[in-house]
Amino acid sequence: TFYYFVRLCLDKILLQCVLQSRALSGADAINALRPFYFAVHPDFFGQHPKEREVNENSLKRLNGYLENLQKPGFRSFKPTQLTFYVREREPNSSNVQESFSASGFRAVSFTLHTRDLLSTVLDILNSCSLSTEHVQSLNVNSQPHKEAKSTVNRSIKWDKTYYTFTGFKDPEEELEQAQRVETTLLSWLDDNEASAVKKLKKSLPLRKELERLKIELSHELQLSDIRWQRSWGIAHRCSQLHSLGRLVQQRPEILENVKGRTVVFTDRSGMSAAGHIMLGTMDVHHHWTKIFERLPNYYKLQKRLLLLEDRISQLLGGIQVIYIEELQPLLTLEEYFETLNSFYNKLRDSRLPFHPRSLRGLQMILESDRYAPSLHELGHFMIPTVCDPAALQWFIFAKAQEARENLKRKEEMMITEKELINTSTERFSLDRLYKEPSVSSAQMIDCCKRLLEESLPYLQGMHLCISHFYSVLQDGDLCIPWNWK
């Protein structure tokens, strides 16, 4: 699992640390970071794909920072901004395994600029509001956090007058000044443009191959689209399409029922709640073959699901039941049908007095990990499957007008967002401008407006992704935070 991968990386890093300095042992540091990994580990965000992806990417960048920290002779420490979604704790829970609430999490952003492992561990824990008592109580030759941040590891510590007299630069003052400098878009692009261009040029032949394979398979199978759930690299995506192509050649008869459908390469095989064919990237052809053979049965279940959505809509005054891939966990068709069926039976038994078509034009999604209804900024109601029917009725009536206003604003925002993306792409001669699912339309609009006020020659011909952090992806895509400075 991802946890053990992180654990192995930390073991390697911390072993080097032990050999170089006795300030903190590897075992102690791993123990110190356990509350952090328990709070942000992607495996605990299975119901929240956007937050899971942010945490996965941030953990990769954190591991890179820790690896560089332990490289002998490494001097260039640039502040690294990270964003994590941290699971909330229940206020009165004493058991660590049960101390996190299933009802929510919070976003935490912080910048690492420390030069030693102990200070980095303390920064991470403090930034996430996690206890550091177990770190302070360790039997190690550690200094106070504030001192550890600014201490440079060298054999002689000269008096300040030495630097004044000789004119040499004080390394401690240089470090403190570097720590105060916040990463800006221009400085980051200046430092990373060459690396991104090199990776992008290297990926161009694979990008062309990917586009060719996608067009050929889509045409041959008469597919509506081919997608990927995760941000896998170009080489990985080409490999997946080659695998599908080989299956088409070996068993062309089983692919007769895919016309007009969308294929999604994801973590598991089946049919999604949105009606897309899911092909698990870890599954072999045998599993994919079974999915294609079961398609007629999946289509029958999908018809029953659509009928169930209509019945729920009738019981709730015409409100439309929708499933939003970008905002909801990736459910199978069977899982979503069970959720709808359970909710429908509860509504039918309660006999709520909604006037027919009184809520027509409004939208709602069902969520299994919430306990109270809410109204999303995009205008749809977020309804828990365990919600009390009477409370649900009151909430929908009270928020109906606000929901209509939000839906109207959503349409306007989507138009504005599309226009700004096109304008920015043309203005900076970008090859592509896109955003991660976790970035909202409002954030994307704000980002593009501020970008258009800048002169950015670095971006010509590049692939720019609006995200929550700075990063250069393996295929040369530039990731910048939507709230860049």
CSV table of C-alpha atoms in Angstrom, one decimal:
chain,number,residue,atom,x,y,z
A,1,THR,CA,0.0,0.0,0.0
A,2,PHE,CA,1.0,3.6,-0.2
A,3,TYR,CA,1.6,3.7,3.5
A,4,TYR,CA,4.3,1.1,3.3
A,5,PHE,CA,5.9,2.9,0.4
A,6,VAL,CA,6.1,6.1,2.5
A,7,ARG,CA,7.3,4.1,5.4
A,8,LEU,CA,10.2,2.6,3.4
A,9,CYS,CA,11.1,6.0,2.1
A,10,LEU,CA,11.2,7.4,5.6
A,11,ASP,CA,13.3,4.5,6.8
A,12,LYS,CA,15.9,5.1,4.2
A,13,ILE,CA,16.0,8.8,4.9
A,14,LEU,CA,16.1,8.5,8.6
A,15,LEU,CA,18.9,5.9,8.5
A,16,GLN,CA,21.0,8.4,6.7
A,17,CYS,CA,20.1,11.0,9.3
A,18,VAL,CA,21.2,8.7,12.2
A,19,LEU,CA,24.6,8.2,10.5
A,20,GLN,CA,25.2,11.9,10.1
A,21,SER,CA,23.8,13.3,13.3
A,22,ARG,CA,22.6,11.9,16.6
A,23,ALA,CA,20.0,14.7,16.9
A,24,LEU,CA,17.1,12.3,16.1
A,25,SER,CA,16.9,8.6,15.6
A,26,GLY,CA,15.1,7.1,12.7
A,27,ALA,CA,12.7,5.0,14.8
A,28,ASP,CA,11.8,8.1,16.9
A,29,ALA,CA,11.1,10.2,13.9
A,30,ILE,CA,8.8,7.6,12.3
A,31,ASN,CA,6.9,7.3,15.6
A,32,ALA,CA,6.7,11.1,15.7
A,33,LEU,CA,5.1,11.3,12.3
A,34,ARG,CA,2.6,8.5,12.8
A,35,PRO,CA,-0.2,10.9,13.9
A,36,PHE,CA,0.4,13.0,10.8
A,37,TYR,CA,0.2,10.0,8.4
A,38,PHE,CA,-2.9,8.7,10.1
A,39,ALA,CA,-4.5,12.1,9.7
A,40,VAL,CA,-3.7,12.6,6.0
A,41,HIS,CA,-3.2,9.1,4.5
A,42,PRO,CA,-5.0,8.8,1.1
A,43,ASP,CA,-6.4,5.4,2.0
A,44,PHE,CA,-8.7,7.1,4.5
A,45,PHE,CA,-10.1,9.4,1.8
A,46,GLY,CA,-11.7,6.7,-0.4
A,47,GLN,CA,-15.0,8.5,-0.3
A,48,HIS,CA,-13.4,11.8,-1.3
A,49,PRO,CA,-11.4,11.4,-4.5
A,50,LYS,CA,-10.4,15.1,-4.8
A,51,GLU,CA,-9.0,15.3,-1.4
A,52,ARG,CA,-7.3,11.9,-1.8
A,53,GLU,CA,-5.5,13.1,-4.9
A,54,VAL,CA,-4.3,16.3,-3.2
A,55,ASN,CA,-2.9,14.3,-0.3
A,56,GLU,CA,-1.2,11.8,-2.6
A,57,ASN,CA,0.6,14.5,-4.5
A,58,SER,CA,1.6,16.4,-1.4
A,59,LEU,CA,3.0,13.3,0.2
A,60,LYS,CA,5.2,12.7,-2.9
A,61,ARG,CA,6.5,16.2,-2.7
A,62,LEU,CA,7.1,15.9,1.1
A,63,ASN,CA,9.1,12.7,0.5
A,64,GLY,CA,11.2,14.5,-2.1
A,65,TYR,CA,11.9,17.3,0.4
A,66,LEU,CA,13.0,14.8,3.0
A,67,GLU,CA,15.2,13.0,0.5
A,68,ASN,CA,16.9,16.2,-0.5
A,69,LEU,CA,17.3,17.1,3.2
A,70,GLN,CA,19.5,14.1,3.7
A,71,LYS,CA,21.7,14.3,0.6
A,72,PRO,CA,25.3,14.9,1.6
A,73,GLY,CA,26.5,18.3,0.6
A,74,PHE,CA,23.0,19.4,-0.5
A,75,ARG,CA,22.8,23.2,-0.1
A,76,SER,CA,19.9,24.5,-2.2
A,77,PHE,CA,16.9,24.5,0.1
A,78,LYS,CA,13.9,26.2,-1.5
A,79,PRO,CA,10.8,26.7,0.6
A,80,THR,CA,8.3,24.0,-0.3
A,81,GLN,CA,4.6,24.8,0.0
A,82,LEU,CA,2.3,21.8,0.8
A,83,THR,CA,-1.5,21.4,1.2
A,84,PHE,CA,-3.1,18.5,3.0
A,85,TYR,CA,-6.6,17.6,3.9
A,86,VAL,CA,-6.5,16.6,7.6
A,87,ARG,CA,-9.2,14.4,9.1
A,88,GLU,CA,-10.9,16.1,12.0
A,89,ARG,CA,-10.7,14.6,15.5
A,90,GLU,CA,-13.7,14.0,17.8
A,91,PRO,CA,-13.2,16.4,20.8
A,92,ASN,CA,-13.8,13.7,23.5
A,93,SER,CA,-12.2,10.6,22.0
A,94,SER,CA,-9.2,9.0,23.7
A,95,ASN,CA,-8.7,6.1,21.3
A,96,VAL,CA,-6.4,7.1,18.5
A,97,GLN,CA,-8.1,4.7,16.0
A,98,GLU,CA,-11.5,6.2,16.8
A,99,SER,CA,-10.4,9.8,17.3
A,100,PHE,CA,-11.1,11.0,13.8
A,101,SER,CA,-14.6,12.1,12.8
A,102,ALA,CA,-16.2,10.5,9.8
A,103,SER,CA,-18.1,13.8,9.1
A,104,GLY,CA,-15.3,15.9,7.8
A,105,PHE,CA,-11.8,17.2,7.4
A,106,ARG,CA,-10.0,20.5,7.0
A,107,ALA,CA,-7.5,21.9,4.5
A,108,VAL,CA,-4.1,22.8,5.9
A,109,SER,CA,-1.3,24.6,3.9
A,110,PHE,CA,2.2,25.2,5.2
A,111,THR,CA,5.7,25.9,3.9
A,112,LEU,CA,8.7,23.8,4.8
A,113,HIS,CA,12.0,25.6,4.9
A,114,THR,CA,14.0,23.8,7.6
A,115,ARG,CA,17.4,22.2,7.1
A,116,ASP,CA,17.2,19.4,9.7
A,117,LEU,CA,14.9,16.5,10.2
A,118,LEU,CA,13.8,17.3,13.8
A,119,SER,CA,12.7,20.8,12.8
A,120,THR,CA,10.8,19.5,9.8
A,121,VAL,CA,8.9,16.9,11.9
A,122,LEU,CA,7.9,19.6,14.4
A,123,ASP,CA,6.9,22.0,11.6
A,124,ILE,CA,4.6,19.3,10.1
A,125,LEU,CA,3.0,18.4,13.4
A,126,ASN,CA,2.5,22.0,14.5
A,127,SER,CA,1.1,23.0,11.1
A,128,CYS,CA,-1.5,20.3,11.3
A,129,SER,CA,-2.4,21.1,14.9
A,130,LEU,CA,-1.1,17.7,16.1
A,131,SER,CA,0.6,17.1,19.4
A,132,THR,CA,4.4,17.4,19.6
A,133,GLU,CA,4.7,16.3,23.3
A,134,HIS,CA,5.9,12.9,22.2
A,135,VAL,CA,8.7,14.5,20.2
A,136,GLN,CA,9.8,16.9,22.9
A,137,SER,CA,9.9,14.0,25.4
A,138,LEU,CA,12.2,11.9,23.2
A,139,ASN,CA,15.6,11.1,24.7
A,140,VAL,CA,17.6,12.8,21.9
A,141,ASN,CA,20.1,15.6,21.8
A,142,SER,CA,17.5,18.0,20.4
A,143,GLN,CA,17.4,21.8,20.6
A,144,PRO,CA,14.3,24.0,21.0
A,145,HIS,CA,12.3,24.3,17.8
A,146,LYS,CA,13.1,27.9,17.2
A,147,GLU,CA,16.8,27.4,17.6
A,148,ALA,CA,16.8,24.3,15.5
A,149,LYS,CA,15.3,26.3,12.6
A,150,SER,CA,18.2,28.7,12.4
A,151,THR,CA,21.2,26.7,13.4
A,152,VAL,CA,23.7,26.0,10.6
A,153,ASN,CA,25.7,22.7,11.1
A,154,ARG,CA,29.3,23.8,11.0
A,155,SER,CA,32.4,23.2,13.2
A,156,ILE,CA,33.1,26.9,14.0
A,157,LYS,CA,30.6,29.5,15.0
A,158,TRP,CA,32.0,32.9,14.5
A,159,ASP,CA,31.0,36.1,16.3
A,160,LYS,CA,28.8,38.5,14.3
A,161,THR,CA,31.7,41.1,14.4
A,162,TYR,CA,33.8,38.6,12.3
A,163,TYR,CA,31.4,39.0,9.3
A,164,THR,CA,31.2,42.8,9.8
A,165,PHE,CA,35.0,43.1,9.8
A,166,THR,CA,35.8,40.7,7.0
A,167,GLY,CA,32.8,41.4,4.7
A,168,PHE,CA,32.0,37.7,4.5
A,169,LYS,CA,28.4,36.6,4.4
A,170,ASP,CA,26.9,35.2,7.6
A,171,PRO,CA,25.4,31.8,6.6
A,172,GLU,CA,22.8,32.0,9.5
A,173,GLU,CA,21.6,35.4,8.2
A,174,GLU,CA,21.4,34.0,4.7
A,175,LEU,CA,19.3,31.1,5.9
A,176,GLU,CA,17.0,33.3,7.8
A,177,GLN,CA,16.6,35.6,4.8
A,178,ALA,CA,15.8,32.6,2.6
A,179,GLN,CA,13.2,31.4,5.0
A,180,ARG,CA,11.5,34.7,4.9
A,181,VAL,CA,11.3,34.7,1.1
A,182,GLU,CA,8.0,33.3,-0.1
A,183,THR,CA,7.8,31.4,-3.3
A,184,THR,CA,6.4,33.5,-6.1
A,185,LEU,CA,5.1,32.4,-9.5
A,186,LEU,CA,7.9,34.3,-11.4
A,187,SER,CA,10.7,32.9,-9.2
A,188,TRP,CA,9.4,29.4,-9.4
A,189,LEU,CA,8.9,29.5,-13.2
A,190,ASP,CA,12.4,30.9,-13.5
A,191,ASP,CA,13.8,28.0,-11.5
A,192,ASN,CA,11.8,25.2,-13.1
A,193,GLU,CA,11.2,26.2,-16.7
A,194,ALA,CA,14.2,24.4,-18.1
A,195,SER,CA,13.4,21.2,-16.3
A,196,ALA,CA,9.7,21.3,-17.5
A,197,VAL,CA,10.8,22.0,-21.1
A,198,LYS,CA,13.2,19.1,-21.1
A,199,LYS,CA,10.6,16.7,-19.7
A,200,LEU,CA,7.9,18.0,-22.1
A,201,LYS,CA,10.1,17.5,-25.2
A,202,LYS,CA,10.9,14.0,-24.1
A,203,SER,CA,7.2,13.2,-23.7
A,204,LEU,CA,6.1,14.6,-27.1
A,205,PRO,CA,6.4,11.4,-29.0
A,206,LEU,CA,4.5,9.5,-26.3
A,207,ARG,CA,1.8,12.2,-26.3
A,208,LYS,CA,1.3,11.7,-30.1
A,209,GLU,CA,1.2,7.9,-29.6
A,210,LEU,CA,-1.4,8.3,-26.9
A,211,GLU,CA,-3.6,10.5,-29.0
A,212,ARG,CA,-3.3,8.1,-31.9
A,213,LEU,CA,-4.2,5.1,-29.8
A,214,LYS,CA,-7.1,6.9,-28.2
A,215,ILE,CA,-8.6,7.9,-31.6
A,216,GLU,CA,-8.1,4.5,-33.2
A,217,LEU,CA,-9.7,2.6,-30.3
A,218,SER,CA,-12.5,5.1,-29.9
A,219,HIS,CA,-13.3,4.7,-33.6
A,220,GLU,CA,-12.9,0.9,-33.7
A,221,LEU,CA,-15.2,0.4,-30.7
A,222,GLN,CA,-17.4,3.4,-31.4
A,223,LEU,CA,-16.8,4.7,-27.9
A,224,SER,CA,-18.0,8.1,-26.7
A,225,ASP,CA,-14.8,8.8,-24.8
A,226,ILE,CA,-11.8,7.2,-23.1
A,227,ARG,CA,-10.8,8.7,-19.7
A,228,TRP,CA,-8.5,8.1,-16.7
A,229,GLN,CA,-9.5,8.5,-13.1
A,230,ARG,CA,-6.0,9.4,-11.9
A,231,SER,CA,-3.2,11.5,-13.2
A,232,TRP,CA,-1.1,8.6,-14.5
A,233,GLY,CA,1.9,9.5,-16.7
A,234,ILE,CA,1.7,9.4,-20.5
A,235,ALA,CA,3.7,6.1,-20.7
A,236,HIS,CA,1.4,4.4,-18.2
A,237,ARG,CA,-1.7,5.5,-20.2
A,238,CYS,CA,-0.2,4.3,-23.5
A,239,SER,CA,0.4,0.9,-21.9
A,240,GLN,CA,-3.2,0.7,-20.8
A,241,LEU,CA,-4.5,1.5,-24.3
A,242,HIS,CA,-2.1,-1.1,-25.8
A,243,SER,CA,-3.6,-3.7,-23.3
A,244,LEU,CA,-7.1,-2.8,-24.4
A,245,GLY,CA,-6.1,-3.0,-28.1
A,246,ARG,CA,-4.7,-6.5,-27.6
A,247,LEU,CA,-7.9,-7.6,-26.0
A,248,VAL,CA,-9.9,-6.2,-28.9
A,249,GLN,CA,-7.7,-8.3,-31.3
A,250,GLN,CA,-8.0,-11.5,-29.1
A,251,ARG,CA,-11.8,-11.3,-28.3
A,252,PRO,CA,-13.5,-8.9,-30.7
A,253,GLU,CA,-16.9,-10.6,-30.1
A,254,ILE,CA,-17.1,-9.5,-26.4
A,255,LEU,CA,-16.8,-5.8,-27.3
A,256,GLU,CA,-20.0,-5.6,-29.3
A,257,ASN,CA,-22.0,-3.9,-26.5
A,258,VAL,CA,-19.7,-0.9,-25.9
A,259,LYS,CA,-21.0,1.4,-28.6
A,260,GLY,CA,-21.6,4.9,-27.4
A,261,ARG,CA,-20.1,4.2,-24.0
A,262,THR,CA,-17.2,5.8,-22.1
A,263,VAL,CA,-14.3,3.7,-20.9
A,264,VAL,CA,-12.6,4.8,-17.7
A,265,PHE,CA,-9.2,3.3,-16.5
A,266,THR,CA,-9.4,3.3,-12.8
A,267,ASP,CA,-8.6,1.3,-9.6
A,268,ARG,CA,-11.3,-1.4,-10.1
A,269,SER,CA,-13.3,-3.0,-12.8
A,270,GLY,CA,-17.1,-2.8,-13.3
A,271,MET,CA,-19.6,-0.2,-14.3
A,272,SER,CA,-19.6,3.2,-12.5
A,273,ALA,CA,-22.7,4.9,-11.1
A,274,ALA,CA,-22.5,7.3,-14.1
A,275,GLY,CA,-22.8,4.4,-16.5
A,276,HIS,CA,-19.2,4.3,-17.6
A,277,ILE,CA,-17.2,1.0,-18.2
A,278,MET,CA,-14.5,0.8,-15.5
A,279,LEU,CA,-11.3,-1.1,-16.3
A,280,GLY,CA,-9.1,-1.7,-13.3
A,281,THR,CA,-5.5,-1.0,-14.2
A,282,MET,CA,-4.2,-3.7,-11.8
A,283,ASP,CA,-6.6,-6.3,-13.4
A,284,VAL,CA,-5.6,-8.8,-16.1
A,285,HIS,CA,-7.4,-9.4,-19.4
A,286,HIS,CA,-9.4,-12.1,-17.8
A,287,HIS,CA,-11.1,-9.6,-15.4
A,288,TRP,CA,-11.7,-7.1,-18.3
A,289,THR,CA,-13.3,-9.9,-20.4
A,290,LYS,CA,-15.7,-10.7,-17.6
A,291,ILE,CA,-16.8,-7.0,-17.4
A,292,PHE,CA,-17.5,-6.9,-21.1
A,293,GLU,CA,-19.5,-10.1,-20.9
A,294,ARG,CA,-21.6,-8.7,-18.1
A,295,LEU,CA,-22.5,-5.5,-20.0
A,296,PRO,CA,-26.0,-6.6,-21.0
A,297,ASN,CA,-26.8,-7.2,-17.3
A,298,TYR,CA,-25.3,-3.9,-16.3
A,299,TYR,CA,-27.5,-2.1,-18.8
A,300,LYS,CA,-30.6,-3.7,-17.3
A,301,LEU,CA,-29.6,-2.6,-13.8
A,302,GLN,CA,-28.9,0.9,-15.1
A,303,LYS,CA,-32.5,1.1,-16.4
A,304,ARG,CA,-33.8,0.1,-13.0
A,305,LEU,CA,-31.5,2.8,-11.5
A,306,LEU,CA,-32.9,5.5,-13.7
A,307,LEU,CA,-36.4,4.4,-12.8
A,308,LEU,CA,-35.5,4.6,-9.2
A,309,GLU,CA,-34.2,8.2,-9.6
A,310,ASP,CA,-37.5,9.2,-11.3
A,311,ARG,CA,-39.5,7.7,-8.4
A,312,ILE,CA,-37.4,9.6,-5.8
A,313,SER,CA,-37.9,12.8,-7.9
A,314,GLN,CA,-41.6,12.4,-7.8
A,315,LEU,CA,-41.7,11.9,-4.0
A,316,LEU,CA,-39.6,15.1,-3.6
A,317,GLY,CA,-41.6,17.5,-5.7
A,318,GLY,CA,-39.7,17.0,-9.0
A,319,ILE,CA,-36.2,17.7,-7.7
A,320,GLN,CA,-33.6,15.9,-10.0
A,321,VAL,CA,-31.4,13.3,-8.5
A,322,ILE,CA,-27.9,13.6,-10.1
A,323,TYR,CA,-24.5,12.0,-9.7
A,324,ILE,CA,-21.4,14.3,-10.1
A,325,GLU,CA,-18.2,12.4,-10.9
A,326,GLU,CA,-15.9,15.2,-9.9
A,327,LEU,CA,-17.5,15.7,-6.5
A,328,GLN,CA,-18.6,12.2,-5.4
A,329,PRO,CA,-16.6,9.0,-4.7
A,330,LEU,CA,-16.3,6.6,-7.6
A,331,LEU,CA,-19.2,4.2,-6.9
A,332,THR,CA,-20.0,1.1,-8.8
A,333,LEU,CA,-23.5,0.8,-10.4
A,334,GLU,CA,-24.4,-1.8,-7.8
A,335,GLU,CA,-23.3,0.3,-4.9
A,336,TYR,CA,-25.2,3.4,-6.1
A,337,PHE,CA,-28.3,1.3,-6.8
A,338,GLU,CA,-28.3,0.1,-3.2
A,339,THR,CA,-27.9,3.6,-1.9
A,340,LEU,CA,-30.8,4.9,-4.1
A,341,ASN,CA,-33.1,2.0,-3.2
A,342,SER,CA,-32.5,2.4,0.6
A,343,PHE,CA,-33.3,6.1,0.3
A,344,TYR,CA,-36.3,5.5,-1.8
A,345,ASN,CA,-37.8,3.1,0.7
A,346,LYS,CA,-37.3,5.5,3.5
A,347,LEU,CA,-39.0,8.3,1.6
A,348,ARG,CA,-41.9,6.2,0.5
A,349,ASP,CA,-42.7,5.1,4.0
A,350,SER,CA,-42.5,8.7,5.4
A,351,ARG,CA,-45.1,10.1,2.8
A,352,LEU,CA,-43.7,13.6,2.8
A,353,PRO,CA,-46.3,16.2,1.5
A,354,PHE,CA,-44.3,17.7,-1.4
A,355,HIS,CA,-46.5,19.4,-4.0
A,356,PRO,CA,-45.9,17.8,-7.4
A,357,ARG,CA,-43.3,19.7,-9.5
A,358,SER,CA,-42.9,22.4,-6.8
A,359,LEU,CA,-39.1,21.8,-6.8
A,360,ARG,CA,-38.7,21.2,-10.5
A,361,GLY,CA,-35.4,22.6,-11.8
A,362,LEU,CA,-33.5,21.9,-8.5
A,363,GLN,CA,-30.9,19.2,-8.1
A,364,MET,CA,-29.7,16.9,-5.3
A,365,ILE,CA,-26.9,14.3,-4.8
A,366,LEU,CA,-27.0,11.5,-2.2
A,367,GLU,CA,-24.1,11.1,0.2
A,368,SER,CA,-23.5,8.2,2.6
A,369,ASP,CA,-20.9,9.9,4.8
A,370,ARG,CA,-22.9,12.9,6.0
A,371,TYR,CA,-25.5,13.3,8.7
A,372,ALA,CA,-27.0,16.7,8.0
A,373,PRO,CA,-28.3,18.1,4.6
A,374,SER,CA,-26.4,21.0,3.1
A,375,LEU,CA,-26.5,23.3,0.0
A,376,HIS,CA,-23.5,23.3,-2.2
A,377,GLU,CA,-22.2,26.6,-3.6
A,378,LEU,CA,-22.9,25.2,-7.1
A,379,GLY,CA,-26.6,24.9,-6.3
A,380,HIS,CA,-27.2,21.2,-5.7
A,381,PHE,CA,-28.5,19.9,-2.4
A,382,MET,CA,-26.2,17.4,-0.6
A,383,ILE,CA,-28.6,14.9,1.1
A,384,PRO,CA,-27.4,12.2,3.6
A,385,THR,CA,-28.9,8.8,3.0
A,386,VAL,CA,-29.7,8.7,6.8
A,387,CYS,CA,-31.3,12.1,6.9
A,388,ASP,CA,-34.5,12.4,8.8
A,389,PRO,CA,-37.4,12.9,6.3
A,390,ALA,CA,-39.0,15.7,8.3
A,391,ALA,CA,-35.7,17.6,8.6
A,392,LEU,CA,-35.1,17.1,4.9
A,393,GLN,CA,-38.4,18.6,4.0
A,394,TRP,CA,-37.9,21.7,6.1
A,395,PHE,CA,-34.3,22.2,4.8
A,396,ILE,CA,-35.3,21.9,1.1
A,397,PHE,CA,-38.2,24.4,1.5
A,398,ALA,CA,-36.0,26.8,3.4
A,399,LYS,CA,-33.1,26.7,0.9
A,400,ALA,CA,-35.0,26.3,-2.4
A,401,GLN,CA,-34.7,30.0,-3.5
A,402,GLU,CA,-31.0,30.1,-2.6
A,403,ALA,CA,-30.4,26.9,-4.5
A,404,ARG,CA,-32.0,28.4,-7.7
A,405,GLU,CA,-29.8,31.5,-7.3
A,406,ASN,CA,-26.7,29.3,-6.9
A,407,LEU,CA,-27.6,27.2,-10.0
A,408,LYS,CA,-28.0,30.4,-12.1
A,409,ARG,CA,-24.7,31.7,-10.7
A,410,LYS,CA,-23.1,28.3,-11.6
A,411,GLU,CA,-24.1,28.6,-15.2
A,412,GLU,CA,-22.6,32.1,-15.4
A,413,MET,CA,-19.4,31.0,-13.7
A,414,MET,CA,-18.9,28.1,-16.1
A,415,ILE,CA,-19.3,30.4,-19.1
A,416,THR,CA,-16.8,32.9,-17.5
A,417,GLU,CA,-14.4,30.1,-16.6
A,418,LYS,CA,-14.4,28.7,-20.2
A,419,GLU,CA,-13.8,32.1,-21.7
A,420,LEU,CA,-10.9,32.9,-19.3
A,421,ILE,CA,-9.3,29.5,-20.0
A,422,ASN,CA,-9.5,30.2,-23.8
A,423,THR,CA,-8.2,33.7,-23.4
A,424,SER,CA,-5.3,32.7,-21.1
A,425,THR,CA,-4.4,29.8,-23.4
A,426,GLU,CA,-4.2,32.2,-26.4
A,427,ARG,CA,-2.5,35.0,-24.5
A,428,PHE,CA,0.4,32.9,-23.2
A,429,SER,CA,0.5,30.5,-26.3
A,430,LEU,CA,-0.1,27.5,-24.0
A,431,ASP,CA,-0.5,24.1,-25.6
A,432,ARG,CA,-3.0,23.3,-22.8
A,433,LEU,CA,-4.5,24.9,-19.7
A,434,TYR,CA,-6.5,22.8,-17.3
A,435,LYS,CA,-7.3,22.4,-13.6
A,436,GLU,CA,-7.4,19.5,-11.1
A,437,PRO,CA,-10.9,18.4,-10.0
A,438,SER,CA,-10.3,19.8,-6.5
A,439,VAL,CA,-10.0,23.3,-7.9
A,440,SER,CA,-13.4,25.0,-8.0
A,441,SER,CA,-14.7,27.3,-10.8
A,442,ALA,CA,-14.4,30.3,-8.6
A,443,GLN,CA,-10.8,29.5,-7.8
A,444,MET,CA,-10.0,28.9,-11.5
A,445,ILE,CA,-11.6,32.2,-12.5
A,446,ASP,CA,-9.6,34.1,-9.8
A,447,CYS,CA,-6.4,32.4,-10.9
A,448,CYS,CA,-6.9,33.2,-14.7
A,449,LYS,CA,-7.8,36.8,-14.1
A,450,ARG,CA,-4.6,37.4,-12.1
A,451,LEU,CA,-2.5,35.5,-14.7
A,452,LEU,CA,-3.8,37.7,-17.5
A,453,GLU,CA,-2.4,40.7,-15.6
A,454,GLU,CA,1.1,39.2,-15.8
A,455,SER,CA,3.8,38.9,-18.5
A,456,LEU,CA,4.8,35.3,-18.6
A,457,PRO,CA,7.0,34.4,-21.6
A,458,TYR,CA,8.0,31.1,-19.8
A,459,LEU,CA,4.6,29.5,-20.6
A,460,GLN,CA,4.8,29.4,-24.4
A,461,GLY,CA,4.0,25.9,-25.7
A,462,MET,CA,3.7,24.5,-22.1
A,463,HIS,CA,1.0,22.4,-20.5
A,464,LEU,CA,-0.2,24.4,-17.4
A,465,CYS,CA,-2.2,22.7,-14.6
A,466,ILE,CA,-4.0,24.8,-12.0
A,467,SER,CA,-3.6,23.0,-8.7
A,468,HIS,CA,-3.0,23.6,-5.0
A,469,PHE,CA,0.9,23.5,-5.1
A,470,TYR,CA,3.9,24.0,-7.3
A,471,SER,CA,5.2,21.0,-9.1
A,472,VAL,CA,6.7,19.8,-12.4
A,473,LEU,CA,5.0,16.5,-13.5
A,474,GLN,CA,7.0,13.7,-15.0
A,475,ASP,CA,5.8,14.5,-18.5
A,476,GLY,CA,6.6,18.2,-18.2
A,477,ASP,CA,3.3,19.7,-17.1
A,478,LEU,CA,3.7,22.7,-14.9
A,479,CYS,CA,1.5,22.7,-11.8
A,480,ILE,CA,0.9,26.0,-10.0
A,481,PRO,CA,-1.4,26.8,-7.0
A,482,TRP,CA,-4.6,28.7,-7.9
A,483,ASN,CA,-3.8,31.3,-5.2
A,484,TRP,CA,-0.2,31.9,-6.4
A,485,LYS,CA,1.7,35.0,-5.2
